[in-house]
mmCIF file with all atom_site columns, N, CA and C in Angstrom:
data_model
loop_
_atom_site.group_PDB
_atom_site.id
_atom_site.type_symbol
_atom_site.label_atom_id
_atom_site.label_alt_id
_atom_site.label_comp_id
_atom_site.label_asym_id
_atom_site.label_entity_id
_atom_site.label_seq_id
_atom_site.pdbx_PDB_ins_code
_atom_site.Cartn_x
_atom_site.Cartn_y
_atom_site.Cartn_z
_atom_site.occupancy
_atom_site.B_iso_or_equiv
_atom_site.pdbx_formal_charge
_atom_site.auth_seq_id
_atom_site.auth_comp_id
_atom_site.auth_asym_id
_atom_site.auth_atom_id
_atom_site.pdbx_PDB_model_num
ATOM 1   N N  . MET A 1 1  ? -48.996 10.786  -2.188 1.00 35.00 ? 1  MET A N  1
ATOM 2   C CA . MET A 1 1  ? -49.828 10.200  -1.159 1.00 35.00 ? 1  MET A CA 1
ATOM 3   C C  . MET A 1 1  ? -50.865 9.286   -1.814 1.00 35.00 ? 1  MET A C  1
ATOM 4   N N  . MET A 1 2  ? -51.042 8.120   -1.243 1.00 41.00 ? 2  MET A N  1
ATOM 5   C CA . MET A 1 2  ? -51.984 7.158   -1.794 1.00 41.00 ? 2  MET A CA 1
ATOM 6   C C  . MET A 1 2  ? -53.414 7.532   -1.404 1.00 41.00 ? 2  MET A C  1
ATOM 7   N N  . VAL A 1 3  ? -54.314 7.400   -2.314 1.00 46.00 ? 3  VAL A N  1
ATOM 8   C CA . VAL A 1 3  ? -55.712 7.731   -2.060 1.00 46.00 ? 3  VAL A CA 1
ATOM 9   C C  . VAL A 1 3  ? -56.415 6.511   -1.468 1.00 46.00 ? 3  VAL A C  1
ATOM 10  N N  . VAL A 1 4  ? -56.955 6.667   -0.267 1.00 61.00 ? 4  VAL A N  1
ATOM 11  C CA . VAL A 1 4  ? -57.660 5.577   0.410  1.00 61.00 ? 4  VAL A CA 1
ATOM 12  C C  . VAL A 1 4  ? -58.937 6.133   1.026  1.00 61.00 ? 4  VAL A C  1
ATOM 13  N N  . GLY A 1 5  ? -59.773 5.251   1.513  1.00 77.00 ? 5  GLY A N  1
ATOM 14  C CA . GLY A 1 5  ? -61.027 5.685   2.101  1.00 77.00 ? 5  GLY A CA 1
ATOM 15  C C  . GLY A 1 5  ? -61.215 5.166   3.508  1.00 77.00 ? 5  GLY A C  1
ATOM 16  N N  . CYS A 1 6  ? -62.378 5.463   4.044  1.00 83.00 ? 6  CYS A N  1
ATOM 17  C CA . CYS A 1 6  ? -62.703 5.104   5.420  1.00 83.00 ? 6  CYS A CA 1
ATOM 18  C C  . CYS A 1 6  ? -62.610 3.602   5.684  1.00 83.00 ? 6  CYS A C  1
ATOM 19  N N  . LYS A 1 7  ? -62.964 2.800   4.699  1.00 82.00 ? 7  LYS A N  1
ATOM 20  C CA . LYS A 1 7  ? -63.035 1.360   4.935  1.00 82.00 ? 7  LYS A CA 1
ATOM 21  C C  . LYS A 1 7  ? -61.684 0.736   5.252  1.00 82.00 ? 7  LYS A C  1
ATOM 22  N N  . LYS A 1 8  ? -60.594 1.425   4.934  1.00 86.00 ? 8  LYS A N  1
ATOM 23  C CA . LYS A 1 8  ? -59.257 0.917   5.243  1.00 86.00 ? 8  LYS A CA 1
ATOM 24  C C  . LYS A 1 8  ? -58.607 1.710   6.371  1.00 86.00 ? 8  LYS A C  1
ATOM 25  N N  . CYS A 1 9  ? -59.395 2.510   7.073  1.00 89.00 ? 9  CYS A N  1
ATOM 26  C CA . CYS A 1 9  ? -58.879 3.366   8.142  1.00 89.00 ? 9  CYS A CA 1
ATOM 27  C C  . CYS A 1 9  ? -59.123 2.715   9.498  1.00 89.00 ? 9  CYS A C  1
ATOM 28  N N  . GLY A 1 10 ? -58.154 2.817   10.379 1.00 92.00 ? 10 GLY A N  1
ATOM 29  C CA . GLY A 1 10 ? -58.285 2.256   11.716 1.00 92.00 ? 10 GLY A CA 1
ATOM 30  C C  . GLY A 1 10 ? -59.285 2.985   12.587 1.00 92.00 ? 10 GLY A C  1
ATOM 31  N N  . LEU A 1 11 ? -59.658 4.201   12.212 1.00 91.00 ? 11 LEU A N  1
ATOM 32  C CA . LEU A 1 11 ? -60.609 4.988   12.993 1.00 91.00 ? 11 LEU A CA 1
ATOM 33  C C  . LEU A 1 11 ? -62.060 4.666   12.647 1.00 91.00 ? 11 LEU A C  1
ATOM 34  N N  . TYR A 1 12 ? -62.268 3.886   11.606 1.00 89.00 ? 12 TYR A N  1
ATOM 35  C CA . TYR A 1 12 ? -63.618 3.596   11.119 1.00 89.00 ? 12 TYR A CA 1
ATOM 36  C C  . TYR A 1 12 ? -64.105 2.255   11.640 1.00 89.00 ? 12 TYR A C  1
ATOM 37  N N  . ASP A 1 13 ? -65.263 2.247   12.265 1.00 88.00 ? 13 ASP A N  1
ATOM 38  C CA . ASP A 1 13 ? -65.899 1.016   12.729 1.00 88.00 ? 13 ASP A CA 1
ATOM 39  C C  . ASP A 1 13 ? -66.922 0.595   11.680 1.00 88.00 ? 13 ASP A C  1
ATOM 40  N N  . ALA A 1 14 ? -66.611 -0.430  10.907 1.00 83.00 ? 14 ALA A N  1
ATOM 41  C CA . ALA A 1 14 ? -67.463 -0.847  9.789  1.00 83.00 ? 14 ALA A CA 1
ATOM 42  C C  . ALA A 1 14 ? -68.813 -1.381  10.265 1.00 83.00 ? 14 ALA A C  1
ATOM 43  N N  . GLN A 1 15 ? -68.847 -2.044  11.414 1.00 87.00 ? 15 GLN A N  1
ATOM 44  C CA . GLN A 1 15 ? -70.113 -2.583  11.910 1.00 87.00 ? 15 GLN A CA 1
ATOM 45  C C  . GLN A 1 15 ? -71.089 -1.466  12.267 1.00 87.00 ? 15 GLN A C  1
ATOM 46  N N  . GLN A 1 16 ? -70.583 -0.431  12.909 1.00 84.00 ? 16 GLN A N  1
ATOM 47  C CA . GLN A 1 16 ? -71.427 0.697   13.317 1.00 84.00 ? 16 GLN A CA 1
ATOM 48  C C  . GLN A 1 16 ? -71.517 1.773   12.242 1.00 84.00 ? 16 GLN A C  1
ATOM 49  N N  . GLN A 1 17 ? -70.691 1.663   11.213 1.00 82.00 ? 17 GLN A N  1
ATOM 50  C CA . GLN A 1 17 ? -70.561 2.682   10.163 1.00 82.00 ? 17 GLN A CA 1
ATOM 51  C C  . GLN A 1 17 ? -70.300 4.046   10.794 1.00 82.00 ? 17 GLN A C  1
ATOM 52  N N  . GLU A 1 18 ? -69.341 4.052   11.722 1.00 88.00 ? 18 GLU A N  1
ATOM 53  C CA . GLU A 1 18 ? -69.062 5.254   12.497 1.00 88.00 ? 18 GLU A CA 1
ATOM 54  C C  . GLU A 1 18 ? -67.575 5.571   12.468 1.00 88.00 ? 18 GLU A C  1
ATOM 55  N N  . CYS A 1 19 ? -67.262 6.844   12.340 1.00 88.00 ? 19 CYS A N  1
ATOM 56  C CA . CYS A 1 19 ? -65.882 7.299   12.437 1.00 88.00 ? 19 CYS A CA 1
ATOM 57  C C  . CYS A 1 19 ? -65.636 7.735   13.874 1.00 88.00 ? 19 CYS A C  1
ATOM 58  N N  . TYR A 1 20 ? -64.679 7.118   14.535 1.00 89.00 ? 20 TYR A N  1
ATOM 59  C CA . TYR A 1 20 ? -64.401 7.452   15.921 1.00 89.00 ? 20 TYR A CA 1
ATOM 60  C C  . TYR A 1 20 ? -63.794 8.841   16.058 1.00 89.00 ? 20 TYR A C  1
ATOM 61  N N  . TRP A 1 21 ? -63.095 9.309   15.043 1.00 87.00 ? 21 TRP A N  1
ATOM 62  C CA . TRP A 1 21 ? -62.466 10.634  15.133 1.00 87.00 ? 21 TRP A CA 1
ATOM 63  C C  . TRP A 1 21 ? -63.520 11.735  15.150 1.00 87.00 ? 21 TRP A C  1
ATOM 64  N N  . PHE A 1 22 ? -64.467 11.648  14.225 1.00 86.00 ? 22 PHE A N  1
ATOM 65  C CA . PHE A 1 22 ? -65.508 12.672  14.120 1.00 86.00 ? 22 PHE A CA 1
ATOM 66  C C  . PHE A 1 22 ? -66.727 12.351  14.979 1.00 86.00 ? 22 PHE A C  1
ATOM 67  N N  . ARG A 1 23 ? -66.725 11.169  15.578 1.00 87.00 ? 23 ARG A N  1
ATOM 68  C CA . ARG A 1 23 ? -67.793 10.711  16.461 1.00 87.00 ? 23 ARG A CA 1
ATOM 69  C C  . ARG A 1 23 ? -69.168 10.839  15.810 1.00 87.00 ? 23 ARG A C  1
ATOM 70  N N  . LYS A 1 24 ? -69.255 10.329  14.603 1.00 86.00 ? 24 LYS A N  1
ATOM 71  C CA . LYS A 1 24 ? -70.549 10.355  13.919 1.00 86.00 ? 24 LYS A CA 1
ATOM 72  C C  . LYS A 1 24 ? -70.656 9.190   12.956 1.00 86.00 ? 24 LYS A C  1
ATOM 73  N N  . ARG A 1 25 ? -71.893 8.815   12.692 1.00 87.00 ? 25 ARG A N  1
ATOM 74  C CA . ARG A 1 25 ? -72.158 7.779   11.691 1.00 87.00 ? 25 ARG A CA 1
ATOM 75  C C  . ARG A 1 25 ? -71.983 8.385   10.318 1.00 87.00 ? 25 ARG A C  1
ATOM 76  N N  . LEU A 1 26 ? -71.384 7.625   9.438  1.00 81.00 ? 26 LEU A N  1
ATOM 77  C CA . LEU A 1 26 ? -71.151 8.100   8.084  1.00 81.00 ? 26 LEU A CA 1
ATOM 78  C C  . LEU A 1 26 ? -72.135 7.449   7.126  1.00 81.00 ? 26 LEU A C  1
ATOM 79  N N  . THR A 1 27 ? -72.652 8.237   6.218  1.00 80.00 ? 27 THR A N  1
ATOM 80  C CA . THR A 1 27 ? -73.531 7.703   5.184  1.00 80.00 ? 27 THR A CA 1
ATOM 81  C C  . THR A 1 27 ? -72.680 7.049   4.103  1.00 80.00 ? 27 THR A C  1
ATOM 82  N N  . SER A 1 28 ? -73.305 6.293   3.239  1.00 77.00 ? 28 SER A N  1
ATOM 83  C CA . SER A 1 28 ? -72.579 5.649   2.135  1.00 77.00 ? 28 SER A CA 1
ATOM 84  C C  . SER A 1 28 ? -71.921 6.689   1.236  1.00 77.00 ? 28 SER A C  1
ATOM 85  N N  . ASP A 1 29 ? -72.590 7.824   1.041  1.00 76.00 ? 29 ASP A N  1
ATOM 86  C CA . ASP A 1 29 ? -72.022 8.898   0.217  1.00 76.00 ? 29 ASP A CA 1
ATOM 87  C C  . ASP A 1 29 ? -70.769 9.488   0.856  1.00 76.00 ? 29 ASP A C  1
ATOM 88  N N  . GLU A 1 30 ? -70.792 9.680   2.182  1.00 76.00 ? 30 GLU A N  1
ATOM 89  C CA . GLU A 1 30 ? -69.628 10.232  2.875  1.00 76.00 ? 30 GLU A CA 1
ATOM 90  C C  . GLU A 1 30 ? -68.446 9.269   2.810  1.00 76.00 ? 30 GLU A C  1
ATOM 91  N N  . VAL A 1 31 ? -68.715 7.986   2.958  1.00 75.00 ? 31 VAL A N  1
ATOM 92  C CA . VAL A 1 31 ? -67.652 6.981   2.874  1.00 75.00 ? 31 VAL A CA 1
ATOM 93  C C  . VAL A 1 31 ? -67.065 6.969   1.469  1.00 75.00 ? 31 VAL A C  1
ATOM 94  N N  . ALA A 1 32 ? -67.915 7.091   0.462  1.00 71.00 ? 32 ALA A N  1
ATOM 95  C CA . ALA A 1 32 ? -67.447 7.079   -0.927 1.00 71.00 ? 32 ALA A CA 1
ATOM 96  C C  . ALA A 1 32 ? -66.594 8.307   -1.248 1.00 71.00 ? 32 ALA A C  1
ATOM 97  N N  . MET A 1 33 ? -66.857 9.435   -0.586 1.00 71.00 ? 33 MET A N  1
ATOM 98  C CA . MET A 1 33 ? -66.118 10.672  -0.862 1.00 71.00 ? 33 MET A CA 1
ATOM 99  C C  . MET A 1 33 ? -64.953 10.891  0.105  1.00 71.00 ? 33 MET A C  1
ATOM 100 N N  . SER A 1 34 ? -64.575 9.883   0.873  1.00 70.00 ? 34 SER A N  1
ATOM 101 C CA . SER A 1 34 ? -63.579 10.044  1.933  1.00 70.00 ? 34 SER A CA 1
ATOM 102 C C  . SER A 1 34 ? -62.152 9.770   1.479  1.00 70.00 ? 34 SER A C  1
ATOM 103 N N  . ASN A 1 35 ? -61.814 10.125  0.271  1.00 73.00 ? 35 ASN A N  1
ATOM 104 C CA . ASN A 1 35 ? -60.507 9.769   -0.280 1.00 73.00 ? 35 ASN A CA 1
ATOM 105 C C  . ASN A 1 35 ? -59.350 10.633  0.185  1.00 73.00 ? 35 ASN A C  1
ATOM 106 N N  . ASN A 1 36 ? -59.586 11.721  0.866  1.00 76.00 ? 36 ASN A N  1
ATOM 107 C CA . ASN A 1 36 ? -58.468 12.579  1.261  1.00 76.00 ? 36 ASN A CA 1
ATOM 108 C C  . ASN A 1 36 ? -58.594 13.071  2.698  1.00 76.00 ? 36 ASN A C  1
ATOM 109 N N  . CYS A 1 37 ? -58.913 12.193  3.602  1.00 82.00 ? 37 CYS A N  1
ATOM 110 C CA . CYS A 1 37 ? -59.065 12.553  5.012  1.00 82.00 ? 37 CYS A CA 1
ATOM 111 C C  . CYS A 1 37 ? -57.691 12.751  5.654  1.00 82.00 ? 37 CYS A C  1
ATOM 112 N N  . SER A 1 38 ? -57.529 13.844  6.375  1.00 83.00 ? 38 SER A N  1
ATOM 113 C CA . SER A 1 38 ? -56.258 14.160  7.041  1.00 83.00 ? 38 SER A CA 1
ATOM 114 C C  . SER A 1 38 ? -55.974 13.240  8.218  1.00 83.00 ? 38 SER A C  1
ATOM 115 N N  . TYR A 1 39 ? -57.002 12.612  8.741  1.00 87.00 ? 39 TYR A N  1
ATOM 116 C CA . TYR A 1 39 ? -56.853 11.808  9.951  1.00 87.00 ? 39 TYR A CA 1
ATOM 117 C C  . TYR A 1 39 ? -56.730 10.315  9.667  1.00 87.00 ? 39 TYR A C  1
ATOM 118 N N  . PHE A 1 40 ? -56.576 9.943   8.410  1.00 87.00 ? 40 PHE A N  1
ATOM 119 C CA . PHE A 1 40 ? -56.462 8.531   8.040  1.00 87.00 ? 40 PHE A CA 1
ATOM 120 C C  . PHE A 1 40 ? -55.284 7.885   8.756  1.00 87.00 ? 40 PHE A C  1
ATOM 121 N N  . ILE A 1 41 ? -55.495 6.673   9.261  1.00 90.00 ? 41 ILE A N  1
ATOM 122 C CA . ILE A 1 41 ? -54.429 5.876   9.870  1.00 90.00 ? 41 ILE A CA 1
ATOM 123 C C  . ILE A 1 41 ? -54.625 4.430   9.410  1.00 90.00 ? 41 ILE A C  1
ATOM 124 N N  . GLU A 1 42 ? -53.539 3.820   8.955  1.00 90.00 ? 42 GLU A N  1
ATOM 125 C CA . GLU A 1 42 ? -53.594 2.414   8.530  1.00 90.00 ? 42 GLU A CA 1
ATOM 126 C C  . GLU A 1 42 ? -54.039 1.550   9.708  1.00 90.00 ? 42 GLU A C  1
ATOM 127 N N  . ILE A 1 43 ? -54.744 0.471   9.416  1.00 93.00 ? 43 ILE A N  1
ATOM 128 C CA . ILE A 1 43 ? -55.163 -0.456  10.463 1.00 93.00 ? 43 ILE A CA 1
ATOM 129 C C  . ILE A 1 43 ? -53.922 -1.162  10.997 1.00 93.00 ? 43 ILE A C  1
ATOM 130 N N  . ILE A 1 44 ? -53.739 -1.110  12.304 1.00 95.00 ? 44 ILE A N  1
ATOM 131 C CA . ILE A 1 44 ? -52.573 -1.697  12.962 1.00 95.00 ? 44 ILE A CA 1
ATOM 132 C C  . ILE A 1 44 ? -52.996 -3.012  13.612 1.00 95.00 ? 44 ILE A C  1
ATOM 133 N N  . TYR A 1 45 ? -52.189 -4.040  13.408 1.00 96.00 ? 45 TYR A N  1
ATOM 134 C CA . TYR A 1 45 ? -52.477 -5.361  13.959 1.00 96.00 ? 45 TYR A CA 1
ATOM 135 C C  . TYR A 1 45 ? -51.496 -5.674  15.078 1.00 96.00 ? 45 TYR A C  1
ATOM 136 N N  . GLU A 1 46 ? -52.013 -6.297  16.132 1.00 95.00 ? 46 GLU A N  1
ATOM 137 C CA . GLU A 1 46 ? -51.174 -6.749  17.234 1.00 95.00 ? 46 GLU A CA 1
ATOM 138 C C  . GLU A 1 46 ? -51.570 -8.190  17.538 1.00 95.00 ? 46 GLU A C  1
ATOM 139 N N  . ASP A 1 47 ? -50.613 -9.088  17.488 1.00 95.00 ? 47 ASP A N  1
ATOM 140 C CA . ASP A 1 47 ? -50.855 -10.521 17.685 1.00 95.00 ? 47 ASP A CA 1
ATOM 141 C C  . ASP A 1 47 ? -51.918 -11.050 16.719 1.00 95.00 ? 47 ASP A C  1
ATOM 142 N N  . GLY A 1 48 ? -51.891 -10.559 15.488 1.00 94.00 ? 48 GLY A N  1
ATOM 143 C CA . GLY A 1 48 ? -52.812 -11.024 14.468 1.00 94.00 ? 48 GLY A CA 1
ATOM 144 C C  . GLY A 1 48 ? -54.203 -10.414 14.518 1.00 94.00 ? 48 GLY A C  1
ATOM 145 N N  . GLU A 1 49 ? -54.488 -9.604  15.519 1.00 95.00 ? 49 GLU A N  1
ATOM 146 C CA . GLU A 1 49 ? -55.801 -8.971  15.664 1.00 95.00 ? 49 GLU A CA 1
ATOM 147 C C  . GLU A 1 49 ? -55.678 -7.467  15.438 1.00 95.00 ? 49 GLU A C  1
ATOM 148 N N  . PRO A 1 50 ? -56.643 -6.872  14.735 1.00 94.00 ? 50 PRO A N  1
ATOM 149 C CA . PRO A 1 50 ? -56.585 -5.417  14.550 1.00 94.00 ? 50 PRO A CA 1
ATOM 150 C C  . PRO A 1 50 ? -56.900 -4.696  15.858 1.00 94.00 ? 50 PRO A C  1
ATOM 151 N N  . LEU A 1 51 ? -56.237 -3.567  16.079 1.00 95.00 ? 51 LEU A N  1
ATOM 152 C CA . LEU A 1 51 ? -56.568 -2.747  17.235 1.00 95.00 ? 51 LEU A CA 1
ATOM 153 C C  . LEU A 1 51 ? -57.978 -2.198  17.053 1.00 95.00 ? 51 LEU A C  1
ATOM 154 N N  . THR A 1 52 ? -58.608 -1.817  18.157 1.00 94.00 ? 52 THR A N  1
ATOM 155 C CA . THR A 1 52 ? -59.958 -1.259  18.079 1.00 94.00 ? 52 THR A CA 1
ATOM 156 C C  . THR A 1 52 ? -59.893 0.167   17.527 1.00 94.00 ? 52 THR A C  1
ATOM 157 N N  . PRO A 1 53 ? -61.004 0.667   17.007 1.00 93.00 ? 53 PRO A N  1
ATOM 158 C CA . PRO A 1 53 ? -61.013 2.061   16.550 1.00 93.00 ? 53 PRO A CA 1
ATOM 159 C C  . PRO A 1 53 ? -60.633 3.039   17.666 1.00 93.00 ? 53 PRO A C  1
ATOM 160 N N  . TYR A 1 54 ? -61.017 2.726   18.897 1.00 93.00 ? 54 TYR A N  1
ATOM 161 C CA . TYR A 1 54 ? -60.650 3.593   20.019 1.00 93.00 ? 54 TYR A CA 1
ATOM 162 C C  . TYR A 1 54 ? -59.135 3.626   20.216 1.00 93.00 ? 54 TYR A C  1
ATOM 163 N N  . GLN A 1 55 ? -58.483 2.477   20.125 1.00 95.00 ? 55 GLN A N  1
ATOM 164 C CA . GLN A 1 55 ? -57.025 2.424   20.259 1.00 95.00 ? 55 GLN A CA 1
ATOM 165 C C  . GLN A 1 55 ? -56.347 3.183   19.121 1.00 95.00 ? 55 GLN A C  1
ATOM 166 N N  . HIS A 1 56 ? -56.883 3.069   17.914 1.00 94.00 ? 56 HIS A N  1
ATOM 167 C CA . HIS A 1 56 ? -56.343 3.825   16.785 1.00 94.00 ? 56 HIS A CA 1
ATOM 168 C C  . HIS A 1 56 ? -56.502 5.331   17.027 1.00 94.00 ? 56 HIS A C  1
ATOM 169 N N  . THR A 1 57 ? -57.628 5.728   17.623 1.00 93.00 ? 57 THR A N  1
ATOM 170 C CA . THR A 1 57 ? -57.862 7.142   17.931 1.00 93.00 ? 57 THR A CA 1
ATOM 171 C C  . THR A 1 57 ? -56.804 7.657   18.895 1.00 93.00 ? 57 THR A C  1
ATOM 172 N N  . LEU A 1 58 ? -56.489 6.887   19.923 1.00 94.00 ? 58 LEU A N  1
ATOM 173 C CA . LEU A 1 58 ? -55.460 7.297   20.883 1.00 94.00 ? 58 LEU A CA 1
ATOM 174 C C  . LEU A 1 58 ? -54.104 7.450   20.203 1.00 94.00 ? 58 LEU A C  1
ATOM 175 N N  . LEU A 1 59 ? -53.766 6.510   19.321 1.00 94.00 ? 59 LEU A N  1
ATOM 176 C CA . LEU A 1 59 ? -52.494 6.594   18.600 1.00 94.00 ? 59 LEU A CA 1
ATOM 177 C C  . LEU A 1 59 ? -52.447 7.829   17.708 1.00 94.00 ? 59 LEU A C  1
ATOM 178 N N  . LYS A 1 60 ? -53.546 8.131   17.031 1.00 92.00 ? 60 LYS A N  1
ATOM 179 C CA . LYS A 1 60 ? -53.591 9.293   16.140 1.00 92.00 ? 60 LYS A CA 1
ATOM 180 C C  . LYS A 1 60 ? -53.501 10.589  16.936 1.00 92.00 ? 60 LYS A C  1
ATOM 181 N N  . MET A 1 61 ? -54.133 10.635  18.105 1.00 91.00 ? 61 MET A N  1
ATOM 182 C CA . MET A 1 61 ? -54.055 11.824  18.959 1.00 91.00 ? 61 MET A CA 1
ATOM 183 C C  . MET A 1 61 ? -52.619 12.063  19.407 1.00 91.00 ? 61 MET A C  1
ATOM 184 N N  . ASP A 1 62 ? -51.925 11.001  19.798 1.00 91.00 ? 62 ASP A N  1
ATOM 185 C CA . ASP A 1 62 ? -50.516 11.122  20.192 1.00 91.00 ? 62 ASP A CA 1
ATOM 186 C C  . ASP A 1 62 ? -49.658 11.580  19.024 1.00 91.00 ? 62 ASP A C  1
ATOM 187 N N  . ASP A 1 63 ? -49.927 11.050  17.841 1.00 89.00 ? 63 ASP A N  1
ATOM 188 C CA . ASP A 1 63 ? -49.183 11.427  16.640 1.00 89.00 ? 63 ASP A CA 1
ATOM 189 C C  . ASP A 1 63 ? -49.354 12.916  16.345 1.00 89.00 ? 63 ASP A C  1
ATOM 190 N N  . LEU A 1 64 ? -50.584 13.396  16.397 1.00 86.00 ? 64 LEU A N  1
ATOM 191 C CA . LEU A 1 64 ? -50.842 14.814  16.125 1.00 86.00 ? 64 LEU A CA 1
ATOM 192 C C  . LEU A 1 64 ? -50.248 15.709  17.205 1.00 86.00 ? 64 LEU A C  1
ATOM 193 N N  . ALA A 1 65 ? -50.309 15.277  18.468 1.00 86.00 ? 65 ALA A N  1
ATOM 194 C CA . ALA A 1 65 ? -49.748 16.067  19.562 1.00 86.00 ? 65 ALA A CA 1
ATOM 195 C C  . ALA A 1 65 ? -48.234 16.184  19.428 1.00 86.00 ? 65 ALA A C  1
ATOM 196 N N  . SER A 1 66 ? -47.575 15.124  18.985 1.00 84.00 ? 66 SER A N  1
ATOM 197 C CA . SER A 1 66 ? -46.120 15.174  18.841 1.00 84.00 ? 66 SER A CA 1
ATOM 198 C C  . SER A 1 66 ? -45.709 16.093  17.696 1.00 84.00 ? 66 SER A C  1
ATOM 199 N N  . LYS A 1 67 ? -46.544 16.213  16.684 1.00 78.00 ? 67 LYS A N  1
ATOM 200 C CA . LYS A 1 67 ? -46.225 17.086  15.553 1.00 78.00 ? 67 LYS A CA 1
ATOM 201 C C  . LYS A 1 67 ? -46.424 18.556  15.888 1.00 78.00 ? 67 LYS A C  1
ATOM 202 N N  . LYS A 1 68 ? -47.254 18.864  16.862 1.00 73.00 ? 68 LYS A N  1
ATOM 203 C CA . LYS A 1 68 ? -47.493 20.252  17.255 1.00 73.00 ? 68 LYS A CA 1
ATOM 204 C C  . LYS A 1 68 ? -46.259 20.872  17.892 1.00 73.00 ? 68 LYS A C  1
ATOM 205 N N  . MET A 1 69 ? -45.429 20.058  18.488 1.00 66.00 ? 69 MET A N  1
ATOM 206 C CA . MET A 1 69 ? -44.259 20.574  19.200 1.00 66.00 ? 69 MET A CA 1
ATOM 207 C C  . MET A 1 69 ? -43.089 20.854  18.266 1.00 66.00 ? 69 MET A C  1
ATOM 208 N N  . GLN A 1 70 ? -43.192 20.509  17.005 1.00 67.00 ? 70 GLN A N  1
ATOM 209 C CA . GLN A 1 70 ? -42.103 20.735  16.070 1.00 67.00 ? 70 GLN A CA 1
ATOM 210 C C  . GLN A 1 70 ? -42.208 22.133  15.487 1.00 67.00 ? 70 GLN A C  1
ATOM 211 N N  . GLY A 1 71 ? -41.070 22.693  15.154 1.00 64.00 ? 71 GLY A N  1
ATOM 212 C CA . GLY A 1 71 ? -41.063 24.016  14.526 1.00 64.00 ? 71 GLY A CA 1
ATOM 213 C C  . GLY A 1 71 ? -39.845 24.804  14.956 1.00 64.00 ? 71 GLY A C  1
ATOM 214 N N  . PRO A 1 72 ? -39.732 26.037  14.468 1.00 69.00 ? 72 PRO A N  1
ATOM 215 C CA . PRO A 1 72 ? -38.568 26.852  14.815 1.00 69.00 ? 72 PRO A CA 1
ATOM 216 C C  . PRO A 1 72 ? -38.579 27.257  16.285 1.00 69.00 ? 72 PRO A C  1
ATOM 217 N N  . ILE A 1 73 ? -37.393 27.431  16.807 1.00 62.00 ? 73 ILE A N  1
ATOM 218 C CA . ILE A 1 73 ? -37.261 27.824  18.217 1.00 62.00 ? 73 ILE A CA 1
ATOM 219 C C  . ILE A 1 73 ? -37.042 29.315  18.301 1.00 62.00 ? 73 ILE A C  1
#
């Protein structure tokens, strides 16, 4: 798994310095230590524009919900 941080995550709003998943502002120290977040999602572009952090949050929620249904029967 590649090590990445908040600044390359679709859930992170760089202008507000806020993570939409955790719904909180992140300090510079937290961003620097964010190399192994379970909720990381690559920034997705549509028509040359990145999706908003809110749209990325919805996609990540759907992704996690679909994984919950997998397992032995």
